Amino acid sequence: MKYSFYSKKAILEVFKTYNGVLQKRLGQNFFIDPNYVEKIFDIILKKIPKKVTLLEIGPGLGALSHLLKDEYDLYCVEIDPLLCKVLHQHYPEIHLFNTDILKFFQETKENKFSYIVGNLPYYITTEILIKVLHLNHKKPIKSIFLVQKEYAEKLLEKNNSISIYVHNFATINKIFSVPKESFFPMPKVESTLIELDFYPEPKCDHVILEKILRMSFRGKRKKIQNSWKMGEALISYETLYQKAEILGINLNLRAEQIQPSIFYELALQIQKA
Ligand code: SAM
């Protein structure tokens, strides 16, 4: 079936027909520009082999899903029951789960998705990303996500804790930006399509890395040794100091001045101990 929601009018009408309201708090910004949808679809086709099992997070009214369903074994997870009803009526062939994606991942003992895509709801981008990074059994191979432009820039910057954390699992590339006018309701900022290519194994233990990053980045503009001493010792200061000395880390630098690779080496040293 053709996609019939590429306008503000059509979107508002469908909510009226189904006796519901558009929920901004769920990050509902629907695509209304078919050119960008096709551009993203083409990228996905180029980068993800056809016919594989593909998970789409937050399909909404199906802007991307209606194209993806013909090329992939498509699974969609959508929290809004109204949108699930619309999707099911228009595209019954999609494997559709009406639940919170965080819960879906939480309850997934053995992940079966090597490929995950989505125009992510901005209010839980980090939570979704972390859940994807932590998937086990079958580790994801590639993800293609549309996220807020500022968030993508943060991930690509490499000298902040979320970027260092994500780069422990995957490389991140910017594909292209999407103007805010491509959506209804129009969001405040542009979006950026990013691609994550997962390593077969993370560079270091993520639990240790998270503790190091929390301790290192908690003091704004502080030398790293002062940040370490500021709050709760998630890892003892003595251990950190001793391992930092082995690695020759200059403790007078601020966390954002230190190369990301140093944080992975530090975690590996602590792992070995
Ligand atoms: N894919 C559609 C598009 O591009 O037009 C909609 C994208 S919209 C930015 C995000 C979608 O994620 C919405 O449909 C929203 O209802 C859904 N969503 C929000 N929170 C969710 C959650 N916790 N779990 C699953 N879906 C969620």
PDB file of C-alpha atoms and ligand atoms in Angstrom:
ATOM      1  CA  MET A   1       0.000   0.000   0.000  1.00  0.00           C
ATOM      2  CA  LYS A   2       1.169   3.526  -0.841  1.00  0.00           C
ATOM      3  CA  TYR A   3       2.280   5.778   2.028  1.00  0.00           C
ATOM      4  CA  SER A   4      -0.345   8.432   2.569  1.00  0.00           C
ATOM      5  CA  PHE A   5       0.988  10.536   5.470  1.00  0.00           C
ATOM      6  CA  TYR A   6       3.437  12.910   3.807  1.00  0.00           C
ATOM      7  CA  SER A   7       1.545  16.026   4.937  1.00  0.00           C
ATOM      8  CA  LYS A   8       0.584  17.807   8.130  1.00  0.00           C
ATOM      9  CA  LYS A   9      -3.090  17.465   7.144  1.00  0.00           C
ATOM     10  CA  ALA A  10      -2.902  13.714   6.609  1.00  0.00           C
ATOM     11  CA  ILE A  11      -1.071  13.196   9.911  1.00  0.00           C
ATOM     12  CA  LEU A  12      -3.561  15.252  11.925  1.00  0.00           C
ATOM     13  CA  GLU A  13      -6.433  13.509  10.194  1.00  0.00           C
ATOM     14  CA  VAL A  14      -5.215  10.032  11.018  1.00  0.00           C
ATOM     15  CA  PHE A  15      -4.950  10.931  14.724  1.00  0.00           C
ATOM     16  CA  LYS A  16      -8.503  12.314  14.566  1.00  0.00           C
ATOM     17  CA  THR A  17      -9.814   9.216  12.800  1.00  0.00           C
ATOM     18  CA  TYR A  18      -8.292   6.975  15.459  1.00  0.00           C
ATOM     19  CA  ASN A  19      -9.469   9.229  18.325  1.00  0.00           C
ATOM     20  CA  GLY A  20      -6.033  10.066  19.568  1.00  0.00           C
ATOM     21  CA  VAL A  21      -3.530  12.887  19.764  1.00  0.00           C
ATOM     22  CA  LEU A  22      -0.024  13.359  18.505  1.00  0.00           C
ATOM     23  CA  GLN A  23       2.302  12.902  21.476  1.00  0.00           C
ATOM     24  CA  LYS A  24       5.179  15.360  21.469  1.00  0.00           C
ATOM     25  CA  ARG A  25       6.491  13.868  24.715  1.00  0.00           C
ATOM     26  CA  LEU A  26       7.193  10.669  22.760  1.00  0.00           C
ATOM     27  CA  GLY A  27       9.359  12.570  20.298  1.00  0.00           C
ATOM     28  CA  GLN A  28       6.778  12.179  17.554  1.00  0.00           C
ATOM     29  CA  ASN A  29       8.184  14.100  14.602  1.00  0.00           C
ATOM     30  CA  PHE A  30       6.999  12.389  11.453  1.00  0.00           C
ATOM     31  CA  PHE A  31       8.671  12.569   8.065  1.00  0.00           C
ATOM     32  CA  ILE A  32       6.729  14.673   5.552  1.00  0.00           C
ATOM     33  CA  ASP A  33       9.471  14.924   2.909  1.00  0.00           C
ATOM     34  CA  PRO A  34       9.476  11.875   0.639  1.00  0.00           C
ATOM     35  CA  ASN A  35      12.829  12.887  -0.897  1.00  0.00           C
ATOM     36  CA  TYR A  36      14.688  12.503   2.387  1.00  0.00           C
ATOM     37  CA  VAL A  37      12.865   9.268   3.190  1.00  0.00           C
ATOM     38  CA  GLU A  38      14.002   7.873  -0.181  1.00  0.00           C
ATOM     39  CA  LYS A  39      17.539   9.155   0.425  1.00  0.00           C
ATOM     40  CA  ILE A  40      17.691   7.343   3.771  1.00  0.00           C
ATOM     41  CA  PHE A  41      16.109   4.231   2.279  1.00  0.00           C
ATOM     42  CA  ASP A  42      18.762   4.217  -0.488  1.00  0.00           C
ATOM     43  CA  ILE A  43      21.542   4.504   2.107  1.00  0.00           C
ATOM     44  CA  ILE A  44      20.085   1.608   4.093  1.00  0.00           C
ATOM     45  CA  LEU A  45      19.837  -0.484   0.917  1.00  0.00           C
ATOM     46  CA  LYS A  46      23.436   0.293   0.060  1.00  0.00           C
ATOM     47  CA  LYS A  47      24.766  -0.488   3.520  1.00  0.00           C
ATOM     48  CA  ILE A  48      22.600  -3.319   4.826  1.00  0.00           C
ATOM     49  CA  PRO A  49      22.295  -6.551   2.814  1.00  0.00           C
ATOM     50  CA  LYS A  50      18.788  -7.206   1.461  1.00  0.00           C
ATOM     51  CA  LYS A  51      16.561  -9.889   3.003  1.00  0.00           C
ATOM     52  CA  VAL A  52      18.251  -9.874   6.426  1.00  0.00           C
ATOM     53  CA  THR A  53      16.266  -9.501   9.629  1.00  0.00           C
ATOM     54  CA  LEU A  54      16.080  -5.795  10.352  1.00  0.00           C
ATOM     55  CA  LEU A  55      14.832  -3.992  13.448  1.00  0.00           C
ATOM     56  CA  GLU A  56      13.313  -0.531  13.117  1.00  0.00           C
ATOM     57  CA  ILE A  57      12.895   1.509  16.300  1.00  0.00           C
ATOM     58  CA  GLY A  58       9.894   3.885  16.389  1.00  0.00           C
ATOM     59  CA  PRO A  59       8.298   3.293  12.959  1.00  0.00           C
ATOM     60  CA  GLY A  60       5.626   5.935  13.604  1.00  0.00           C
ATOM     61  CA  LEU A  61       3.185   5.942  10.690  1.00  0.00           C
ATOM     62  CA  GLY A  62       5.551   3.859   8.575  1.00  0.00           C
ATOM     63  CA  ALA A  63       7.404   6.439   6.450  1.00  0.00           C
ATOM     64  CA  LEU A  64      10.507   4.264   6.296  1.00  0.00           C
ATOM     65  CA  SER A  65       8.882   0.952   7.210  1.00  0.00           C
ATOM     66  CA  HIS A  66       6.638   0.898   4.122  1.00  0.00           C
ATOM     67  CA  LEU A  67       9.776   0.842   1.958  1.00  0.00           C
ATOM     68  CA  LEU A  68      11.899  -1.370   4.226  1.00  0.00           C
ATOM     69  CA  LYS A  69       9.252  -4.095   4.500  1.00  0.00           C
ATOM     70  CA  ASP A  70       9.661  -5.066   0.825  1.00  0.00           C
ATOM     71  CA  GLU A  71      13.424  -5.534   1.074  1.00  0.00           C
ATOM     72  CA  TYR A  72      13.926  -6.908   4.579  1.00  0.00           C
ATOM     73  CA  ASP A  73      12.438  -9.245   7.133  1.00  0.00           C
ATOM     74  CA  LEU A  74      11.235  -6.220   9.073  1.00  0.00           C
ATOM     75  CA  TYR A  75      10.541  -6.035  12.804  1.00  0.00           C
ATOM     76  CA  CYS A  76       9.252  -2.780  14.277  1.00  0.00           C
ATOM     77  CA  VAL A  77       8.938  -1.665  17.899  1.00  0.00           C
ATOM     78  CA  GLU A  78       6.546   1.242  18.489  1.00  0.00           C
ATOM     79  CA  ILE A  79       5.337   2.437  21.902  1.00  0.00           C
ATOM     80  CA  ASP A  80       2.177   4.246  20.767  1.00  0.00           C
ATOM     81  CA  PRO A  81      -0.802   1.845  20.430  1.00  0.00           C
ATOM     82  CA  LEU A  82      -2.575   4.206  18.035  1.00  0.00           C
ATOM     83  CA  LEU A  83       0.371   4.181  15.624  1.00  0.00           C
ATOM     84  CA  CYS A  84       0.549   0.401  15.917  1.00  0.00           C
ATOM     85  CA  LYS A  85      -3.116   0.164  14.931  1.00  0.00           C
ATOM     86  CA  VAL A  86      -2.542   2.346  11.856  1.00  0.00           C
ATOM     87  CA  LEU A  87       0.593   0.432  10.896  1.00  0.00           C
ATOM     88  CA  HIS A  88      -1.049  -2.931  11.315  1.00  0.00           C
ATOM     89  CA  GLN A  89      -4.031  -1.930   9.183  1.00  0.00           C
ATOM     90  CA  HIS A  90      -1.862  -0.578   6.383  1.00  0.00           C
ATOM     91  CA  TYR A  91       1.029  -3.051   6.505  1.00  0.00           C
ATOM     92  CA  PRO A  92      -0.038  -6.294   8.213  1.00  0.00           C
ATOM     93  CA  GLU A  93       3.084  -8.072   6.944  1.00  0.00           C
ATOM     94  CA  ILE A  94       5.374  -6.140   9.314  1.00  0.00           C
ATOM     95  CA  HIS A  95       6.289  -7.967  12.557  1.00  0.00           C
ATOM     96  CA  LEU A  96       5.096  -5.287  14.936  1.00  0.00           C
ATOM     97  CA  PHE A  97       5.651  -5.024  18.709  1.00  0.00           C
ATOM     98  CA  ASN A  98       3.644  -2.473  20.667  1.00  0.00           C
ATOM     99  CA  THR A  99       6.024  -1.806  23.516  1.00  0.00           C
ATOM    100  CA  ASP A 100       8.743   0.471  24.848  1.00  0.00           C
ATOM    101  CA  ILE A 101      11.983  -0.250  22.998  1.00  0.00           C
ATOM    102  CA  LEU A 102      13.934  -0.079  26.278  1.00  0.00           C
ATOM    103  CA  LYS A 103      11.694  -2.779  27.748  1.00  0.00           C
ATOM    104  CA  PHE A 104      11.923  -4.771  24.521  1.00  0.00           C
ATOM    105  CA  PHE A 105      15.736  -4.811  24.765  1.00  0.00           C
ATOM    106  CA  GLN A 106      15.599  -5.443  28.518  1.00  0.00           C
ATOM    107  CA  GLU A 107      13.500  -8.550  27.956  1.00  0.00           C
ATOM    108  CA  THR A 108      15.546  -9.747  24.967  1.00  0.00           C
ATOM    109  CA  LYS A 109      17.743 -12.486  26.387  1.00  0.00           C
ATOM    110  CA  GLU A 110      19.280 -13.389  23.045  1.00  0.00           C
ATOM    111  CA  ASN A 111      19.373 -10.635  20.490  1.00  0.00           C
ATOM    112  CA  LYS A 112      18.601 -11.733  16.940  1.00  0.00           C
ATOM    113  CA  PHE A 113      19.127  -8.401  15.221  1.00  0.00           C
ATOM    114  CA  SER A 114      22.424  -7.738  13.488  1.00  0.00           C
ATOM    115  CA  TYR A 115      21.014  -4.626  11.851  1.00  0.00           C
ATOM    116  CA  ILE A 116      19.054  -1.896  13.605  1.00  0.00           C
ATOM    117  CA  VAL A 117      17.721   1.353  12.145  1.00  0.00           C
ATOM    118  CA  GLY A 118      15.422   4.174  13.173  1.00  0.00           C
ATOM    119  CA  ASN A 119      14.539   7.818  13.313  1.00  0.00           C
ATOM    120  CA  LEU A 120      15.054   7.815  17.066  1.00  0.00           C
ATOM    121  CA  PRO A 121      12.792   9.589  19.576  1.00  0.00           C
ATOM    122  CA  TYR A 122      15.185  12.320  20.808  1.00  0.00           C
ATOM    123  CA  TYR A 123      14.170  12.135  24.489  1.00  0.00           C
ATOM    124  CA  ILE A 124      15.747   8.693  24.963  1.00  0.00           C
ATOM    125  CA  THR A 125      18.476   8.616  22.310  1.00  0.00           C
ATOM    126  CA  THR A 126      21.250   7.862  24.808  1.00  0.00           C
ATOM    127  CA  GLU A 127      19.263   5.150  26.601  1.00  0.00           C
ATOM    128  CA  ILE A 128      18.485   3.422  23.285  1.00  0.00           C
ATOM    129  CA  LEU A 129      22.078   3.699  22.141  1.00  0.00           C
ATOM    130  CA  ILE A 130      23.410   2.196  25.372  1.00  0.00           C
ATOM    131  CA  LYS A 131      20.933  -0.696  25.155  1.00  0.00           C
ATOM    132  CA  VAL A 132      21.996  -1.382  21.552  1.00  0.00           C
ATOM    133  CA  LEU A 133      25.673  -1.334  22.566  1.00  0.00           C
ATOM    134  CA  HIS A 134      25.010  -3.829  25.333  1.00  0.00           C
ATOM    135  CA  LEU A 135      23.099  -6.353  23.208  1.00  0.00           C
ATOM    136  CA  ASN A 136      24.634  -9.765  23.446  1.00  0.00           C
ATOM    137  CA  HIS A 137      24.430 -13.235  21.917  1.00  0.00           C
ATOM    138  CA  LYS A 138      24.253 -11.819  18.405  1.00  0.00           C
ATOM    139  CA  LYS A 139      26.059  -8.516  18.514  1.00  0.00           C
ATOM    140  CA  PRO A 140      24.777  -5.862  16.165  1.00  0.00           C
ATOM    141  CA  ILE A 141      26.932  -5.398  13.044  1.00  0.00           C
ATOM    142  CA  LYS A 142      25.566  -2.072  11.867  1.00  0.00           C
ATOM    143  CA  SER A 143      23.082   0.565  12.960  1.00  0.00           C
ATOM    144  CA  ILE A 144      21.820   3.540  10.998  1.00  0.00           C
ATOM    145  CA  PHE A 145      20.104   6.149  13.152  1.00  0.00           C
ATOM    146  CA  LEU A 146      18.653   9.585  12.620  1.00  0.00           C
ATOM    147  CA  VAL A 147      19.448  11.707  15.691  1.00  0.00           C
ATOM    148  CA  GLN A 148      19.465  15.393  16.605  1.00  0.00           C
ATOM    149  CA  LYS A 149      22.335  17.240  14.907  1.00  0.00           C
ATOM    150  CA  GLU A 150      23.907  18.422  18.195  1.00  0.00           C
ATOM    151  CA  TYR A 151      23.813  14.895  19.556  1.00  0.00           C
ATOM    152  CA  ALA A 152      25.534  13.537  16.437  1.00  0.00           C
ATOM    153  CA  GLU A 153      28.199  16.233  16.744  1.00  0.00           C
ATOM    154  CA  LYS A 154      28.821  15.240  20.357  1.00  0.00           C
ATOM    155  CA  LEU A 155      29.255  11.612  19.357  1.00  0.00           C
ATOM    156  CA  LEU A 156      31.623  12.569  16.547  1.00  0.00           C
ATOM    157  CA  GLU A 157      33.702  14.968  18.684  1.00  0.00           C
ATOM    158  CA  LYS A 158      35.569  12.193  20.529  1.00  0.00           C
ATOM    159  CA  ASN A 159      36.585  14.131  23.659  1.00  0.00           C
ATOM    160  CA  ASN A 160      33.526  13.669  25.833  1.00  0.00           C
ATOM    161  CA  SER A 161      32.397  10.734  27.892  1.00  0.00           C
ATOM    162  CA  ILE A 162      29.430   9.516  25.768  1.00  0.00           C
ATOM    163  CA  SER A 163      31.556   9.593  22.619  1.00  0.00           C
ATOM    164  CA  ILE A 164      34.436   7.715  24.261  1.00  0.00           C
ATOM    165  CA  TYR A 165      31.960   5.195  25.667  1.00  0.00           C
ATOM    166  CA  VAL A 166      30.264   4.553  22.301  1.00  0.00           C
ATOM    167  CA  HIS A 167      33.609   4.358  20.458  1.00  0.00           C
ATOM    168  CA  ASN A 168      34.535   1.474  22.764  1.00  0.00           C
ATOM    169  CA  PHE A 169      31.978  -0.582  20.816  1.00  0.00           C
ATOM    170  CA  ALA A 170      31.774   0.937  17.363  1.00  0.00           C
ATOM    171  CA  THR A 171      33.026   3.459  14.848  1.00  0.00           C
ATOM    172  CA  ILE A 172      30.626   6.311  14.113  1.00  0.00           C
ATOM    173  CA  ASN A 173      30.243   8.099  10.781  1.00  0.00           C
ATOM    174  CA  LYS A 174      28.118  11.009   9.742  1.00  0.00           C
ATOM    175  CA  ILE A 175      26.145  10.263   6.579  1.00  0.00           C
ATOM    176  CA  PHE A 176      24.188  13.487   5.981  1.00  0.00           C
ATOM    177  CA  SER A 177      21.990  16.089   7.643  1.00  0.00           C
ATOM    178  CA  VAL A 178      18.230  16.354   7.299  1.00  0.00           C
ATOM    179  CA  PRO A 179      16.579  19.796   7.575  1.00  0.00           C
ATOM    180  CA  LYS A 180      13.998  20.290  10.298  1.00  0.00           C
ATOM    181  CA  GLU A 181      11.384  21.255   7.660  1.00  0.00           C
ATOM    182  CA  SER A 182      11.309  17.567   6.645  1.00  0.00           C
ATOM    183  CA  PHE A 183       9.190  16.712   9.695  1.00  0.00           C
ATOM    184  CA  PHE A 184       5.811  17.465  11.205  1.00  0.00           C
ATOM    185  CA  PRO A 185       5.682  18.739  13.870  1.00  0.00           C
ATOM    186  CA  MET A 186       8.855  20.616  12.936  1.00  0.00           C
ATOM    187  CA  PRO A 187      11.524  19.964  15.575  1.00  0.00           C
ATOM    188  CA  LYS A 188      13.693  22.799  16.921  1.00  0.00           C
ATOM    189  CA  VAL A 189      16.883  21.482  15.349  1.00  0.00           C
ATOM    190  CA  GLU A 190      18.206  19.666  12.290  1.00  0.00           C
ATOM    191  CA  SER A 191      18.789  15.926  12.320  1.00  0.00           C
ATOM    192  CA  THR A 192      21.833  13.934  11.260  1.00  0.00           C
ATOM    193  CA  LEU A 193      21.946  10.425   9.889  1.00  0.00           C
ATOM    194  CA  ILE A 194      24.744   8.449  11.496  1.00  0.00           C
ATOM    195  CA  GLU A 195      26.070   4.965  11.008  1.00  0.00           C
ATOM    196  CA  LEU A 196      27.598   2.777  13.707  1.00  0.00           C
ATOM    197  CA  ASP A 197      29.830  -0.136  12.732  1.00  0.00           C
ATOM    198  CA  PHE A 198      30.300  -2.445  15.662  1.00  0.00           C
ATOM    199  CA  TYR A 199      33.591  -4.140  16.507  1.00  0.00           C
ATOM    200  CA  PRO A 200      33.324  -7.903  17.077  1.00  0.00           C
ATOM    201  CA  GLU A 201      34.383  -7.170  20.676  1.00  0.00           C
ATOM    202  CA  PRO A 202      34.583  -3.909  22.633  1.00  0.00           C
ATOM    203  CA  LYS A 203      38.065  -2.473  23.201  1.00  0.00           C
ATOM    204  CA  CYS A 204      37.781  -2.890  26.987  1.00  0.00           C
ATOM    205  CA  ASP A 205      35.381  -3.863  29.768  1.00  0.00           C
ATOM    206  CA  HIS A 206      32.492  -1.407  29.554  1.00  0.00           C
ATOM    207  CA  VAL A 207      31.635  -1.499  33.267  1.00  0.00           C
ATOM    208  CA  ILE A 208      35.163  -0.427  34.230  1.00  0.00           C
ATOM    209  CA  LEU A 209      35.248   2.121  31.412  1.00  0.00           C
ATOM    210  CA  GLU A 210      31.978   3.664  32.571  1.00  0.00           C
ATOM    211  CA  LYS A 211      33.327   4.080  36.114  1.00  0.00           C
ATOM    212  CA  ILE A 212      36.519   5.702  34.830  1.00  0.00           C
ATOM    213  CA  LEU A 213      34.571   8.071  32.573  1.00  0.00           C
ATOM    214  CA  ARG A 214      32.124   9.011  35.334  1.00  0.00           C
ATOM    215  CA  MET A 215      34.991   9.848  37.683  1.00  0.00           C
ATOM    216  CA  SER A 216      37.067  11.623  35.032  1.00  0.00           C
ATOM    217  CA  PHE A 217      34.412  13.878  33.503  1.00  0.00           C
ATOM    218  CA  ARG A 218      32.555  14.906  36.667  1.00  0.00           C
ATOM    219  CA  GLY A 219      34.713  17.956  37.379  1.00  0.00           C
ATOM    220  CA  LYS A 220      34.119  20.644  34.796  1.00  0.00           C
ATOM    221  CA  ARG A 221      37.450  22.280  33.866  1.00  0.00           C
ATOM    222  CA  LYS A 222      39.250  20.387  36.612  1.00  0.00           C
ATOM    223  CA  LYS A 223      42.517  18.485  36.342  1.00  0.00           C
ATOM    224  CA  ILE A 224      41.735  14.798  36.023  1.00  0.00           C
ATOM    225  CA  GLN A 225      43.382  13.968  39.369  1.00  0.00           C
ATOM    226  CA  ASN A 226      41.059  16.460  41.095  1.00  0.00           C
ATOM    227  CA  SER A 227      38.002  15.096  39.322  1.00  0.00           C
ATOM    228  CA  TRP A 228      38.903  11.606  40.524  1.00  0.00           C
ATOM    229  CA  LYS A 229      38.999  12.834  44.135  1.00  0.00           C
ATOM    230  CA  MET A 230      35.778  14.865  43.902  1.00  0.00           C
ATOM    231  CA  GLY A 231      33.027  12.389  44.743  1.00  0.00           C
ATOM    232  CA  GLU A 232      32.420   8.713  45.300  1.00  0.00           C
ATOM    233  CA  ALA A 233      35.422   6.510  44.414  1.00  0.00           C
ATOM    234  CA  LEU A 234      33.805   4.098  41.940  1.00  0.00           C
ATOM    235  CA  ILE A 235      37.387   2.837  41.502  1.00  0.00           C
ATOM    236  CA  SER A 236      39.878   3.578  44.283  1.00  0.00           C
ATOM    237  CA  TYR A 237      42.005   6.657  43.706  1.00  0.00           C
ATOM    238  CA  GLU A 238      45.146   4.632  44.532  1.00  0.00           C
ATOM    239  CA  THR A 239      44.379   2.108  41.777  1.00  0.00           C
ATOM    240  CA  LEU A 240      43.717   4.842  39.229  1.00  0.00           C
ATOM    241  CA  TYR A 241      46.858   6.746  40.226  1.00  0.00           C
ATOM    242  CA  GLN A 242      49.049   3.633  40.100  1.00  0.00           C
ATOM    243  CA  LYS A 243      47.756   2.536  36.662  1.00  0.00           C
ATOM    244  CA  ALA A 244      47.963   6.077  35.318  1.00  0.00           C
ATOM    245  CA  GLU A 245      51.600   6.192  36.358  1.00  0.00           C
ATOM    246  CA  ILE A 246      52.320   2.935  34.466  1.00  0.00           C
ATOM    247  CA  LEU A 247      50.723   4.475  31.355  1.00  0.00           C
ATOM    248  CA  GLY A 248      52.464   7.833  31.832  1.00  0.00           C
ATOM    249  CA  ILE A 249      49.207   9.811  31.930  1.00  0.00           C
ATOM    250  CA  ASN A 250      49.678  13.491  32.764  1.00  0.00           C
ATOM    251  CA  LEU A 251      47.262  13.958  35.660  1.00  0.00           C
ATOM    252  CA  ASN A 252      47.393  17.729  35.358  1.00  0.00           C
ATOM    253  CA  LEU A 253      45.404  17.550  32.141  1.00  0.00           C
ATOM    254  CA  ARG A 254      41.625  17.852  32.052  1.00  0.00           C
ATOM    255  CA  ALA A 255      39.709  14.750  30.965  1.00  0.00           C
ATOM    256  CA  GLU A 256      38.735  16.310  27.627  1.00  0.00           C
ATOM    257  CA  GLN A 257      42.432  16.952  26.840  1.00  0.00           C
ATOM    258  CA  ILE A 258      43.278  13.254  27.141  1.00  0.00           C
ATOM    259  CA  GLN A 259      43.210  10.989  24.074  1.00  0.00           C
ATOM    260  CA  PRO A 260      40.247   8.548  24.091  1.00  0.00           C
ATOM    261  CA  SER A 261      42.641   5.608  23.590  1.00  0.00           C
ATOM    262  CA  ILE A 262      44.210   6.370  27.006  1.00  0.00           C
ATOM    263  CA  PHE A 263      40.870   5.711  28.734  1.00  0.00           C
ATOM    264  CA  TYR A 264      40.636   2.292  27.057  1.00  0.00           C
ATOM    265  CA  GLU A 265      44.220   1.477  28.083  1.00  0.00           C
ATOM    266  CA  LEU A 266      43.486   2.544  31.641  1.00  0.00           C
ATOM    267  CA  ALA A 267      40.422   0.281  31.737  1.00  0.00           C
ATOM    268  CA  LEU A 268      42.488  -2.621  30.345  1.00  0.00           C
ATOM    269  CA  GLN A 269      45.140  -2.085  33.035  1.00  0.00           C
ATOM    270  CA  ILE A 270      42.490  -2.144  35.763  1.00  0.00           C
ATOM    271  CA  GLN A 271      40.858  -5.189  34.145  1.00  0.00           C
ATOM    272  CA  LYS A 272      44.173  -7.057  34.322  1.00  0.00           C
ATOM    273  CA  ALA A 273      44.715  -6.273  37.994  1.00  0.00           C
TER     274      ALA A 273
HETATM  275  N1  SAM B   1       9.793   6.640  11.982  1.00  0.00           N
HETATM  276  C1  SAM B   1       8.775   7.680  11.970  1.00  0.00           C
HETATM  277  C2  SAM B   1       9.164   8.742  10.948  1.00  0.00           C
HETATM  278  O1  SAM B   1      10.376   8.858  10.681  1.00  0.00           O
HETATM  279  O2  SAM B   1       8.260   9.418  10.447  1.00  0.00           O
HETATM  280  C3  SAM B   1       8.593   8.300  13.334  1.00  0.00           C
HETATM  281  C4  SAM B   1       9.857   8.791  14.021  1.00  0.00           C
HETATM  282  S1  SAM B   1       9.561   9.712  15.488  1.00  0.00           S
HETATM  283  C5  SAM B   1      10.995  10.715  15.538  1.00  0.00           C
HETATM  284  C6  SAM B   1       9.892   8.559  16.801  1.00  0.00           C
HETATM  285  C7  SAM B   1       8.917   7.421  16.952  1.00  0.00           C
HETATM  286  O3  SAM B   1       9.323   6.637  18.074  1.00  0.00           O
HETATM  287  C8  SAM B   1       7.478   7.828  17.233  1.00  0.00           C
HETATM  288  O4  SAM B   1       6.623   7.073  16.423  1.00  0.00           O
HETATM  289  C9  SAM B   1       7.256   7.490  18.716  1.00  0.00           C
HETATM  290  O5  SAM B   1       5.916   7.168  19.043  1.00  0.00           O
HETATM  291  C10 SAM B   1       8.185   6.301  18.871  1.00  0.00           C
HETATM  292  N2  SAM B   1       8.662   6.109  20.269  1.00  0.00           N
HETATM  293  C11 SAM B   1       8.863   7.042  21.212  1.00  0.00           C
HETATM  294  N3  SAM B   1       9.317   6.483  22.353  1.00  0.00           N
HETATM  295  C12 SAM B   1       9.429   5.153  22.110  1.00  0.00           C
HETATM  296  C13 SAM B   1       9.830   4.047  22.897  1.00  0.00           C
HETATM  297  N4  SAM B   1      10.243   4.208  24.168  1.00  0.00           N
HETATM  298  N5  SAM B   1       9.793   2.807  22.356  1.00  0.00           N
HETATM  299  C14 SAM B   1       9.377   2.644  21.061  1.00  0.00           C
HETATM  300  N6  SAM B   1       8.977   3.655  20.272  1.00  0.00           N
HETATM  301  C15 SAM B   1       9.005   4.909  20.770  1.00  0.00           C
END
